[in-house]
GROMACS .gro file of C-alpha atoms in nm:
model
  486
    1MET     CA    1  11.388 -24.476   7.356
    2ALA     CA    2  11.034 -24.528   7.220
    3ALA     CA    3  10.956 -24.777   7.496
    4GLU     CA    4  11.085 -24.536   7.762
    5ASN     CA    5  10.874 -24.250   7.625
    6SER     CA    6  10.562 -24.466   7.621
    7LYS     CA    7  10.620 -24.564   7.986
    8GLN     CA    8  10.658 -24.199   8.083
    9PHE     CA    9  10.336 -24.118   7.895
   10TRP     CA   10  10.144 -24.387   8.080
   11LYS     CA   11  10.270 -24.276   8.421
   12ARG     CA   12  10.184 -23.911   8.360
   13SER     CA   13   9.855 -23.961   8.177
   14ALA     CA   14   9.689 -24.177   8.442
   15LYS     CA   15   9.364 -24.017   8.558
   16LEU     CA   16   9.163 -24.068   8.873
   17PRO     CA   17   8.783 -24.111   8.888
   18GLY     CA   18   8.615 -23.783   8.962
   19SER     CA   19   8.884 -23.567   8.804
   20PHE     CA   20   8.715 -23.529   8.466
   21ILE     CA   21   8.540 -23.196   8.519
   22LYS     CA   22   8.832 -22.962   8.555
   23GLU     CA   23   8.937 -22.606   8.492
   24ARG     CA   24   9.185 -22.578   8.211
   25SER     CA   25   9.409 -22.328   8.384
   26LYS     CA   26   9.750 -22.263   8.234
   27VAL     CA   27   9.886 -22.145   8.568
   28ASN     CA   28   9.832 -22.474   8.754
   29ALA     CA   29   9.898 -22.701   8.458
   30VAL     CA   30  10.170 -22.962   8.511
   31PRO     CA   31  10.395 -22.965   8.202
   32LEU     CA   32  10.415 -23.289   8.005
   33LYS     CA   33  10.698 -23.370   7.771
   34ASN     CA   34  10.493 -23.609   7.559
   35LYS     CA   35  10.187 -23.496   7.368
   36LYS     CA   36   9.860 -23.659   7.485
   37ALA     CA   37   9.712 -23.926   7.265
   38SER     CA   38   9.460 -23.754   7.037
   39SER     CA   39   9.317 -24.063   6.868
   40PHE     CA   40   9.256 -24.428   6.938
   41HIS     CA   41   9.554 -24.540   6.728
   42GLU     CA   42   9.795 -24.296   6.895
   43PHE     CA   43   9.658 -24.396   7.235
   44ALA     CA   44   9.714 -24.764   7.151
   45ARG     CA   45  10.072 -24.704   7.037
   46ASN     CA   46  10.163 -24.503   7.344
   47THR     CA   47  10.022 -24.760   7.585
   48SER     CA   48  10.126 -25.079   7.403
   49ASP     CA   49  10.373 -25.178   7.676
   50ALA     CA   50  10.183 -25.031   7.969
   51TRP     CA   51  10.142 -25.371   8.134
   52ASP     CA   52  10.500 -25.499   8.083
   53ILE     CA   53  10.619 -25.703   8.381
   54GLY     CA   54  10.875 -25.520   8.589
   55ASP     CA   55  10.780 -25.165   8.487
   56ASP     CA   56  10.753 -25.047   8.843
   57GLU     CA   57  11.073 -25.219   8.951
   58GLU     CA   58  11.278 -25.077   8.664
   59GLU     CA   59  11.141 -24.722   8.687
   60ASP     CA   60  11.373 -24.466   8.847
   61PHE     CA   61  11.148 -24.233   9.042
   62SER     CA   62  11.437 -24.000   9.118
   63SER     CA   63  11.483 -23.918   8.750
   64PRO     CA   64  11.421 -23.557   8.637
   65SER     CA   65  11.104 -23.657   8.454
   66PHE     CA   66  10.936 -23.719   8.789
   67GLN     CA   67  11.053 -23.387   8.932
   68THR     CA   68  10.848 -23.157   8.707
   69LEU     CA   69  10.613 -23.064   8.991
   70ASN     CA   70  10.640 -22.697   9.088
   71SER     CA   71  10.797 -22.686   9.436
   72LYS     CA   72  10.607 -22.370   9.538
   73VAL     CA   73  10.275 -22.531   9.452
   74ALA     CA   74  10.370 -22.845   9.647
   75LEU     CA   75  10.472 -22.643   9.956
   76ALA     CA   76  10.158 -22.431   9.941
   77THR     CA   77   9.940 -22.742   9.913
   78ALA     CA   78  10.116 -22.911  10.206
   79ALA     CA   79  10.073 -22.600  10.421
   80GLN     CA   80   9.702 -22.585  10.335
   81VAL     CA   81   9.654 -22.952  10.432
   82LEU     CA   82   9.830 -22.896  10.767
   83GLU     CA   83   9.620 -22.588  10.836
   84ASN     CA   84   9.295 -22.774  10.761
   85HIS     CA   85   9.392 -23.060  10.991
   86SER     CA   86   9.479 -22.821  11.274
   87LYS     CA   87   9.138 -22.651  11.240
   88LEU     CA   88   8.962 -22.987  11.263
   89ARG     CA   89   9.153 -23.076  11.580
   90VAL     CA   90   9.095 -22.742  11.750
   91LYS     CA   91   8.720 -22.716  11.683
   92PRO     CA   92   8.560 -23.061  11.724
   93GLU     CA   93   8.272 -22.920  11.931
   94ARG     CA   94   8.173 -22.687  11.648
   95SER     CA   95   8.161 -22.978  11.405
   96GLN     CA   96   7.933 -23.174  11.638
   97SER     CA   97   7.696 -22.882  11.690
   98THR     CA   98   7.674 -22.827  11.315
   99THR     CA   99   7.572 -23.188  11.267
  100SER     CA  100   7.307 -23.167  11.535
  101ASP     CA  101   7.156 -22.859  11.368
  102VAL     CA  102   7.062 -23.055  11.056
  103PRO     CA  103   6.683 -23.095  11.030
  104ALA     CA  104   6.554 -23.441  11.122
  105SER     CA  105   6.408 -23.493  10.775
  106TYR     CA  106   6.755 -23.451  10.624
  107LYS     CA  107   6.921 -23.719  10.836
  108VAL     CA  108   6.985 -24.044  10.657
  109ILE     CA  109   7.113 -24.367  10.809
  110LYS     CA  110   7.455 -24.416  10.656
  111SER     CA  111   7.520 -24.757  10.511
  112SER     CA  112   7.849 -24.928  10.448
  113SER     CA  113   7.822 -24.818  10.085
  114ASP     CA  114   7.817 -24.453  10.194
  115ALA     CA  115   8.125 -24.514  10.405
  116GLN     CA  116   8.300 -24.677  10.112
  117LEU     CA  117   8.213 -24.382   9.886
  118SER     CA  118   8.339 -24.140  10.151
  119ARG     CA  119   8.668 -24.327  10.180
  120ASN     CA  120   8.708 -24.332   9.804
  121SER     CA  121   8.644 -23.960   9.770
  122SER     CA  122   8.884 -23.872  10.053
  123ASP     CA  123   9.154 -24.096   9.905
  124THR     CA  124   9.109 -23.922   9.570
  125CYS     CA  125   9.153 -23.581   9.732
  126LEU     CA  126   9.476 -23.691   9.903
  127ARG     CA  127   9.623 -23.851   9.594
  128SER     CA  128   9.538 -23.563   9.360
  129PRO     CA  129   9.559 -23.235   9.556
  130LEU     CA  130   9.634 -23.022   9.248
  131HIS     CA  131   9.308 -23.105   9.070
  132LYS     CA  132   9.028 -22.863   9.136
  133GLN     CA  133   8.760 -23.066   9.313
  134GLN     CA  134   8.416 -23.078   9.156
  135SER     CA  135   8.172 -22.861   9.351
  136LEU     CA  136   7.857 -23.054   9.440
  137PRO     CA  137   7.527 -22.897   9.547
  138LEU     CA  138   7.460 -22.880   9.920
  139ARG     CA  139   7.221 -23.162   9.997
  140PRO     CA  140   7.192 -23.444  10.249
  141ILE     CA  141   7.374 -23.770  10.185
  142ILE     CA  142   7.149 -23.980   9.961
  143PRO     CA  143   7.140 -24.359   9.994
  144LEU     CA  144   7.192 -24.566   9.681
  145VAL     CA  145   6.841 -24.709   9.720
  146ALA     CA  146   6.555 -24.463   9.777
  147ARG     CA  147   6.351 -24.511  10.094
  148ILE     CA  148   6.019 -24.371  10.208
  149SER     CA  149   6.201 -24.067  10.350
  150ASP     CA  150   6.358 -24.014  10.007
  151GLN     CA  151   6.032 -23.937   9.825
  152ASN     CA  152   6.215 -23.642   9.674
  153ALA     CA  153   6.583 -23.735   9.652
  154SER     CA  154   6.693 -23.374   9.607
  155GLY     CA  155   6.629 -23.294   9.972
  156ALA     CA  156   6.271 -23.164   9.981
  157PRO     CA  157   6.029 -23.267  10.262
  158PRO     CA  158   5.917 -23.632  10.232
  159MET     CA  159   5.552 -23.560  10.141
  160THR     CA  160   5.410 -23.234  10.010
  161VAL     CA  161   5.040 -23.159   9.970
  162ARG     CA  162   5.071 -23.221   9.597
  163GLU     CA  163   5.233 -23.561   9.656
  164LYS     CA  164   4.961 -23.660   9.902
  165THR     CA  165   4.700 -23.569   9.642
  166ARG     CA  166   4.880 -23.778   9.379
  167LEU     CA  167   4.901 -24.073   9.619
  168GLU     CA  168   4.527 -24.053   9.680
  169LYS     CA  169   4.465 -24.045   9.304
  170PHE     CA  170   4.673 -24.360   9.261
  171ARG     CA  171   4.486 -24.539   9.540
  172GLN     CA  172   4.151 -24.455   9.381
  173LEU     CA  173   4.268 -24.585   9.042
  174LEU     CA  174   4.411 -24.907   9.185
  175SER     CA  175   4.107 -24.984   9.400
  176SER     CA  176   3.851 -24.937   9.122
  177HIS     CA  177   3.683 -25.255   8.993
  178ASN     CA  178   3.864 -25.230   8.656
  179THR     CA  179   4.172 -25.011   8.673
  180ASP     CA  180   4.197 -24.768   8.382
  181LEU     CA  181   4.547 -24.858   8.260
  182ASP     CA  182   4.571 -24.557   8.027
  183GLU     CA  183   4.498 -24.323   8.316
  184LEU     CA  184   4.741 -24.517   8.537
  185ARG     CA  185   5.016 -24.473   8.277
  186LYS     CA  186   4.941 -24.102   8.255
  187CYS     CA  187   4.966 -24.066   8.634
  188SER     CA  188   5.281 -24.281   8.652
  189TRP     CA  189   5.481 -24.090   8.390
  190PRO     CA  190   5.603 -23.821   8.640
  191GLY     CA  191   5.686 -24.092   8.897
  192VAL     CA  192   5.499 -24.341   9.114
  193PRO     CA  193   5.470 -24.290   9.493
  194ARG     CA  194   5.667 -24.551   9.685
  195GLU     CA  195   5.363 -24.681   9.873
  196VAL     CA  196   5.181 -24.793   9.557
  197ARG     CA  197   5.478 -24.867   9.330
  198PRO     CA  198   5.476 -25.250   9.369
  199VAL     CA  199   5.116 -25.299   9.256
  200THR     CA  200   5.150 -25.025   8.992
  201TRP     CA  201   5.456 -25.193   8.838
  202ARG     CA  202   5.278 -25.531   8.833
  203LEU     CA  203   4.989 -25.374   8.643
  204LEU     CA  204   5.196 -25.167   8.401
  205SER     CA  205   5.420 -25.461   8.313
  206GLY     CA  206   5.118 -25.674   8.224
  207TYR     CA  207   5.181 -25.922   8.505
  208LEU     CA  208   4.854 -25.839   8.688
  209PRO     CA  209   4.509 -25.802   8.526
  210ALA     CA  210   4.320 -25.472   8.551
  211ASN     CA  211   4.024 -25.645   8.716
  212THR     CA  212   4.070 -25.640   9.094
  213GLU     CA  213   3.874 -25.962   9.150
  214ARG     CA  214   4.117 -26.162   8.933
  215ARG     CA  215   4.440 -26.030   9.085
  216LYS     CA  216   4.466 -26.255   9.389
  217LEU     CA  217   4.407 -26.574   9.189
  218THR     CA  218   4.648 -26.458   8.916
  219LEU     CA  219   4.926 -26.392   9.167
  220GLN     CA  220   4.873 -26.729   9.332
  221ARG     CA  221   4.876 -26.914   8.999
  222LYS     CA  222   5.182 -26.737   8.856
  223ARG     CA  223   5.382 -26.781   9.177
  224GLU     CA  224   5.304 -27.152   9.184
  225GLU     CA  225   5.396 -27.177   8.817
  226TYR     CA  226   5.738 -27.017   8.881
  227PHE     CA  227   5.823 -27.254   9.165
  228GLY     CA  228   5.708 -27.538   8.940
  229PHE     CA  229   5.982 -27.429   8.700
  230ILE     CA  230   6.230 -27.437   8.990
  231GLU     CA  231   6.140 -27.796   9.073
  232GLN     CA  232   6.149 -27.899   8.708
  233TYR     CA  233   6.463 -27.721   8.582
  234TYR     CA  234   6.687 -27.592   8.861
  235ASP     CA  235   6.857 -27.924   8.934
  236SER     CA  236   6.974 -27.934   8.571
  237ARG     CA  237   7.220 -27.652   8.642
  238ASN     CA  238   7.484 -27.916   8.716
  239GLU     CA  239   7.430 -28.097   8.387
  240GLU     CA  240   7.703 -28.060   8.128
  241HIS     CA  241   7.503 -27.861   7.870
  242HIS     CA  242   7.391 -27.607   8.135
  243GLN     CA  243   7.711 -27.578   8.336
  244ASP     CA  244   7.852 -27.285   8.136
  245THR     CA  245   7.531 -27.084   8.178
  246TYR     CA  246   7.512 -27.145   8.551
  247ARG     CA  247   7.883 -27.075   8.599
  248GLN     CA  248   7.854 -26.735   8.428
  249ILE     CA  249   7.549 -26.644   8.636
  250HIS     CA  250   7.732 -26.752   8.952
  251ILE     CA  251   8.027 -26.526   8.859
  252ASP     CA  252   7.816 -26.221   8.767
  253ILE     CA  253   7.581 -26.207   9.065
  254PRO     CA  254   7.840 -26.093   9.327
  255ARG     CA  255   7.931 -25.810   9.086
  256THR     CA  256   7.572 -25.685   9.084
  257ASN     CA  257   7.563 -25.353   9.275
  258PRO     CA  258   7.867 -25.442   9.490
  259LEU     CA  259   7.834 -25.123   9.700
  260ILE     CA  260   7.484 -25.212   9.824
  261PRO     CA  261   7.493 -25.456  10.120
  262LEU     CA  262   7.148 -25.596  10.033
  263PHE     CA  263   7.279 -25.763   9.718
  264GLN     CA  264   7.579 -25.919   9.890
  265GLN     CA  265   7.365 -26.134  10.120
  266PRO     CA  266   7.393 -26.508  10.031
  267LEU     CA  267   7.014 -26.556  10.041
  268VAL     CA  268   6.957 -26.269   9.795
  269GLN     CA  269   7.227 -26.406   9.563
  270GLU     CA  270   7.064 -26.750   9.568
  271ILE     CA  271   6.731 -26.589   9.468
  272PHE     CA  272   6.900 -26.408   9.179
  273GLU     CA  273   7.070 -26.728   9.065
  274ARG     CA  274   6.737 -26.909   9.045
  275ILE     CA  275   6.562 -26.622   8.863
  276LEU     CA  276   6.836 -26.585   8.601
  277PHE     CA  277   6.891 -26.957   8.545
  278ILE     CA  278   6.520 -27.031   8.498
  279TRP     CA  279   6.487 -26.737   8.258
  280ALA     CA  280   6.787 -26.859   8.056
  281ILE     CA  281   6.649 -27.215   8.035
  282ARG     CA  282   6.310 -27.089   7.916
  283HIS     CA  283   6.465 -26.856   7.654
  284PRO     CA  284   6.716 -27.068   7.460
  285ALA     CA  285   6.727 -26.821   7.168
  286SER     CA  286   6.928 -26.582   7.380
  287GLY     CA  287   7.015 -26.771   7.697
  288TYR     CA  288   7.186 -26.577   7.973
  289VAL     CA  289   7.387 -26.271   7.866
  290GLN     CA  290   7.595 -26.053   8.096
  291GLY     CA  291   7.393 -25.745   8.187
  292ILE     CA  292   7.063 -25.925   8.238
  293ASN     CA  293   7.163 -25.974   8.603
  294ASP     CA  294   7.134 -25.596   8.657
  295LEU     CA  295   6.775 -25.592   8.531
  296VAL     CA  296   6.649 -25.799   8.825
  297THR     CA  297   6.757 -25.552   9.093
  298PRO     CA  298   6.495 -25.274   9.049
  299PHE     CA  299   6.210 -25.525   9.061
  300PHE     CA  300   6.358 -25.699   9.364
  301VAL     CA  301   6.397 -25.371   9.556
  302VAL     CA  302   6.047 -25.247   9.466
  303PHE     CA  303   5.875 -25.571   9.568
  304LEU     CA  304   6.089 -25.593   9.883
  305SER     CA  305   5.976 -25.242   9.981
  306GLU     CA  306   5.622 -25.378  10.002
  307TYR     CA  307   5.724 -25.558  10.323
  308VAL     CA  308   5.996 -25.323  10.454
  309GLU     CA  309   5.944 -24.973  10.590
  310GLU     CA  310   6.304 -24.919  10.698
  311ASP     CA  311   6.634 -24.887  10.516
  312VAL     CA  312   6.609 -25.131  10.225
  313GLU     CA  313   6.976 -25.090  10.142
  314ASN     CA  314   7.089 -25.257  10.465
  315PHE     CA  315   6.787 -25.477  10.534
  316ASP     CA  316   6.856 -25.837  10.636
  317VAL     CA  317   6.620 -26.049  10.425
  318THR     CA  318   6.642 -26.340  10.670
  319ASN     CA  319   6.398 -26.139  10.884
  320LEU     CA  320   6.124 -26.201  10.627
  321SER     CA  321   5.904 -26.509  10.623
  322GLN     CA  322   5.948 -26.779  10.361
  323ASP     CA  323   5.616 -26.686  10.195
  324MET     CA  324   5.723 -26.322  10.160
  325LEU     CA  325   6.055 -26.417  10.003
  326ARG     CA  326   5.883 -26.656   9.761
  327SER     CA  327   5.640 -26.382   9.655
  328ILE     CA  328   5.922 -26.131   9.597
  329GLU     CA  329   6.123 -26.386   9.397
  330ALA     CA  330   5.835 -26.498   9.174
  331ASP     CA  331   5.709 -26.144   9.107
  332SER     CA  332   6.064 -26.028   9.021
  333PHE     CA  333   6.099 -26.317   8.775
  334TRP     CA  334   5.772 -26.253   8.592
  335CYS     CA  335   5.813 -25.874   8.570
  336MET     CA  336   6.172 -25.909   8.446
  337SER     CA  337   6.048 -26.161   8.189
  338LYS     CA  338   5.782 -25.915   8.067
  339LEU     CA  339   6.048 -25.645   8.030
  340LEU     CA  340   6.288 -25.872   7.838
  341ASP     CA  341   6.010 -25.988   7.604
  342GLY     CA  342   6.016 -25.637   7.457
  343ILE     CA  343   6.394 -25.613   7.412
  344GLN     CA  344   6.500 -25.975   7.361
  345ASP     CA  345   6.680 -25.893   7.035
  346ASN     CA  346   6.928 -25.706   7.256
  347TYR     CA  347   7.047 -26.043   7.387
  348THR     CA  348   7.021 -26.286   7.096
  349PHE     CA  349   7.328 -26.391   6.896
  350ALA     CA  350   7.546 -26.089   6.802
  351GLN     CA  351   7.298 -25.867   6.995
  352PRO     CA  352   7.146 -25.705   6.683
  353GLY     CA  353   6.903 -25.494   6.888
  354ILE     CA  354   7.187 -25.313   7.062
  355GLN     CA  355   7.378 -25.266   6.735
  356LYS     CA  356   7.072 -25.100   6.579
  357LYS     CA  357   7.007 -24.878   6.882
  358VAL     CA  358   7.367 -24.758   6.902
  359LYS     CA  359   7.359 -24.672   6.531
  360ALA     CA  360   7.028 -24.491   6.582
  361LEU     CA  361   7.180 -24.296   6.873
  362GLU     CA  362   7.470 -24.189   6.653
  363GLU     CA  363   7.230 -24.068   6.382
  364LEU     CA  364   7.016 -23.885   6.637
  365VAL     CA  365   7.309 -23.707   6.806
  366SER     CA  366   7.445 -23.601   6.467
  367ARG     CA  367   7.112 -23.422   6.407
  368ILE     CA  368   7.058 -23.264   6.748
  369ASP     CA  369   7.418 -23.165   6.835
  370GLU     CA  370   7.653 -23.177   6.539
  371GLN     CA  371   7.936 -23.020   6.741
  372VAL     CA  372   7.945 -23.310   6.990
  373HIS     CA  373   7.915 -23.561   6.707
  374ASN     CA  374   8.206 -23.406   6.516
  375HIS     CA  375   8.411 -23.392   6.837
  376PHE     CA  376   8.378 -23.769   6.869
  377ARG     CA  377   8.476 -23.817   6.505
  378ARG     CA  378   8.779 -23.592   6.543
  379TYR     CA  379   8.921 -23.804   6.825
  380GLU     CA  380   8.802 -24.134   6.677
  381VAL     CA  381   8.560 -24.218   6.957
  382GLU     CA  382   8.306 -24.474   6.841
  383TYR     CA  383   7.957 -24.467   6.992
  384LEU     CA  384   7.975 -24.843   7.044
  385GLN     CA  385   8.265 -24.792   7.286
  386PHE     CA  386   8.045 -24.620   7.545
  387ALA     CA  387   7.682 -24.658   7.435
  388PHE     CA  388   7.685 -25.039   7.416
  389ARG     CA  389   7.668 -25.050   7.797
  390TRP     CA  390   7.395 -24.785   7.799
  391MET     CA  391   7.176 -25.008   7.584
  392ASN     CA  392   7.278 -25.344   7.731
  393ASN     CA  393   7.217 -25.234   8.093
  394LEU     CA  394   6.951 -24.966   8.031
  395LEU     CA  395   7.177 -24.699   8.190
  396MET     CA  396   7.185 -24.892   8.519
  397ARG     CA  397   7.566 -24.871   8.537
  398GLU     CA  398   7.553 -24.494   8.482
  399LEU     CA  399   7.289 -24.406   8.744
  400PRO     CA  400   7.233 -24.483   9.113
  401LEU     CA  401   6.968 -24.749   9.171
  402ARG     CA  402   6.720 -24.497   9.316
  403CYS     CA  403   6.738 -24.307   8.985
  404THR     CA  404   6.688 -24.626   8.784
  405ILE     CA  405   6.370 -24.702   8.979
  406ARG     CA  406   6.236 -24.353   8.908
  407LEU     CA  407   6.337 -24.385   8.541
  408TRP     CA  408   6.151 -24.714   8.511
  409ASP     CA  409   5.831 -24.553   8.642
  410THR     CA  410   5.830 -24.359   8.317
  411TYR     CA  411   5.959 -24.641   8.097
  412GLN     CA  412   5.666 -24.858   8.203
  413SER     CA  413   5.427 -24.571   8.130
  414GLU     CA  414   5.560 -24.516   7.778
  415PRO     CA  415   5.472 -24.733   7.478
  416GLU     CA  416   5.792 -24.931   7.407
  417GLY     CA  417   5.958 -24.743   7.690
  418PHE     CA  418   6.250 -24.982   7.738
  419SER     CA  419   6.330 -24.994   7.367
  420HIS     CA  420   6.215 -24.690   7.171
  421PHE     CA  421   6.195 -24.418   7.440
  422HIS     CA  422   6.523 -24.535   7.595
  423LEU     CA  423   6.700 -24.418   7.278
  424TYR     CA  424   6.590 -24.058   7.340
  425VAL     CA  425   6.681 -24.081   7.709
  426CYS     CA  426   7.033 -24.187   7.607
  427ALA     CA  427   7.057 -23.896   7.363
  428ALA     CA  428   6.941 -23.649   7.628
  429PHE     CA  429   7.183 -23.807   7.878
  430LEU     CA  430   7.476 -23.766   7.638
  431ILE     CA  431   7.397 -23.404   7.554
  432LYS     CA  432   7.362 -23.330   7.926
  433TRP     CA  433   7.743 -23.362   7.944
  434ARG     CA  434   7.823 -23.168   7.623
  435LYS     CA  435   8.039 -22.907   7.801
  436GLU     CA  436   8.252 -23.172   7.972
  437ILE     CA  437   8.275 -23.370   7.646
  438LEU     CA  438   8.391 -23.068   7.446
  439ASP     CA  439   8.648 -22.983   7.716
  440GLU     CA  440   8.819 -23.321   7.667
  441GLU     CA  441   9.064 -23.312   7.379
  442ASP     CA  442   9.201 -23.665   7.358
  443PHE     CA  443   9.066 -24.015   7.308
  444GLN     CA  444   9.163 -24.140   7.652
  445GLY     CA  445   9.002 -23.850   7.839
  446LEU     CA  446   8.677 -23.874   7.642
  447LEU     CA  447   8.638 -24.246   7.698
  448MET     CA  448   8.715 -24.223   8.070
  449LEU     CA  449   8.463 -23.941   8.109
  450LEU     CA  450   8.187 -24.126   7.924
  451GLN     CA  451   8.243 -24.444   8.125
  452ASN     CA  452   8.253 -24.267   8.464
  453LEU     CA  453   7.997 -23.987   8.451
  454PRO     CA  454   7.950 -23.819   8.793
  455THR     CA  455   7.584 -23.899   8.871
  456ILE     CA  456   7.622 -24.037   9.225
  457HIS     CA  457   7.434 -23.739   9.375
  458TRP     CA  458   7.150 -23.742   9.122
  459GLY     CA  459   6.793 -23.766   9.245
  460ASN     CA  460   6.435 -23.727   9.123
  461GLU     CA  461   6.490 -23.369   9.011
  462GLU     CA  462   6.773 -23.457   8.771
  463ILE     CA  463   6.586 -23.760   8.634
  464GLY     CA  464   6.275 -23.548   8.581
  465LEU     CA  465   6.472 -23.296   8.375
  466LEU     CA  466   6.639 -23.577   8.177
  467LEU     CA  467   6.302 -23.735   8.096
  468ALA     CA  468   6.152 -23.401   7.996
  469GLU     CA  469   6.437 -23.343   7.749
  470ALA     CA  470   6.402 -23.699   7.617
  471TYR     CA  471   6.029 -23.644   7.561
  472ARG     CA  472   6.104 -23.321   7.373
  473LEU     CA  473   6.350 -23.505   7.147
  474LYS     CA  474   6.101 -23.784   7.087
  475TYR     CA  475   5.828 -23.534   6.998
  476MET     CA  476   6.063 -23.360   6.751
  477PHE     CA  477   6.219 -23.664   6.584
  478ALA     CA  478   6.005 -23.976   6.630
  479ASP     CA  479   5.713 -23.830   6.434
  480ALA     CA  480   5.941 -23.659   6.181
  481PRO     CA  481   6.160 -23.932   6.028
  482ASN     CA  482   6.312 -23.696   5.773
  483HIS     CA  483   6.462 -23.496   6.060
  484TYR     CA  484   6.602 -23.816   6.197
  485ARG     CA  485   6.802 -23.909   5.887
  486ARG     CA  486   7.063 -23.717   5.695
   0.00000   0.00000   0.00000
């Protein structure tokens, strides 16, 4: 009997992505015979045999337990679906005219990733018609990688007067004989214009010198040095003591941003393999750790945009010359190395840096929002269960790539941005979802929410607000350690 109850629980408790933010209406609620798991231990007990072989074959779908759906609701939903389909068939011309009325600046070339997302969302709607769909703001479809037309990802015109003024300020700073790095950081904090982002990132990361006369020679020397490493070390990937490292890199790279066609091109994957393998060989204290592969992508996209004016997301890199590809690869390697130099304890044995940061996040949240903190404790949700990925991947799995690039503009402008300031960004990010968190009243629901936060439509506006809140938290707590601790 216990096994049968646990199977029924698993079947009825399964949730779909995108169904986290919901109205808790008693009228539309589907009755459940079993109580939802309210803690990790109860959740584990109830799902202990969830993967038993033959579950689906043995299950009787005609049993009364699968007939708890209100027939009136089902009929009403079916009628609504039929009515919607009939409207679409009767008025195709109206749909076409509506599309043509969209301003030219709002039109975005749809990539295969957009199509995949559209299919996923439509499938979710068909499979779960009784869930109230999350209402999203009206805005044009945003690509996963920001382009020049996506200067403001929330749908504003590409370039305002203010943005043109900022761009001119950047160009003056970058062209001066000795670039004032403090002033450059100050200007970069609210975001770097796309046109000057590659050279700005090279300067802020410490890869390029501030003196303009030395930059060309420095780039040439560092690029030659990187390809010297390739000649010296890359063939050793097949040696026995390096095989495990190379095998893990080879497995992880196809999983890097799988919805973006750019990163599924064989030539791009070969570039990533070389970058990650050479970094691992030169840093034996940590070696390669899963998650480092994600950290290459923002640099690669930014340095690629230096040569590409069109849709980066779908760009075929074989159209670039060999010299261009070599420059992009070497610059991505050195800038990623500079970033990892500041957070390498995140990736050494037992990853002590991440352990400390997750503990610090728990302490910080307990001070700034005790209600959310106590909610996690009540349902036995550990911060390590969701925040480990936030620290290991610098929120790259939680945000679209265009948002990560904007976030890193600020990280590179902040002292210890990728380590210290990132803690406050994570705290602000968590509190951003406090309403949805408090609405979830079981372990399973909380963990699924925190691992699948709906940020796919985020743009510069949302990241700007997140960073502003993070800066406020840093101002309140970083300089007041007694507020930070209990």
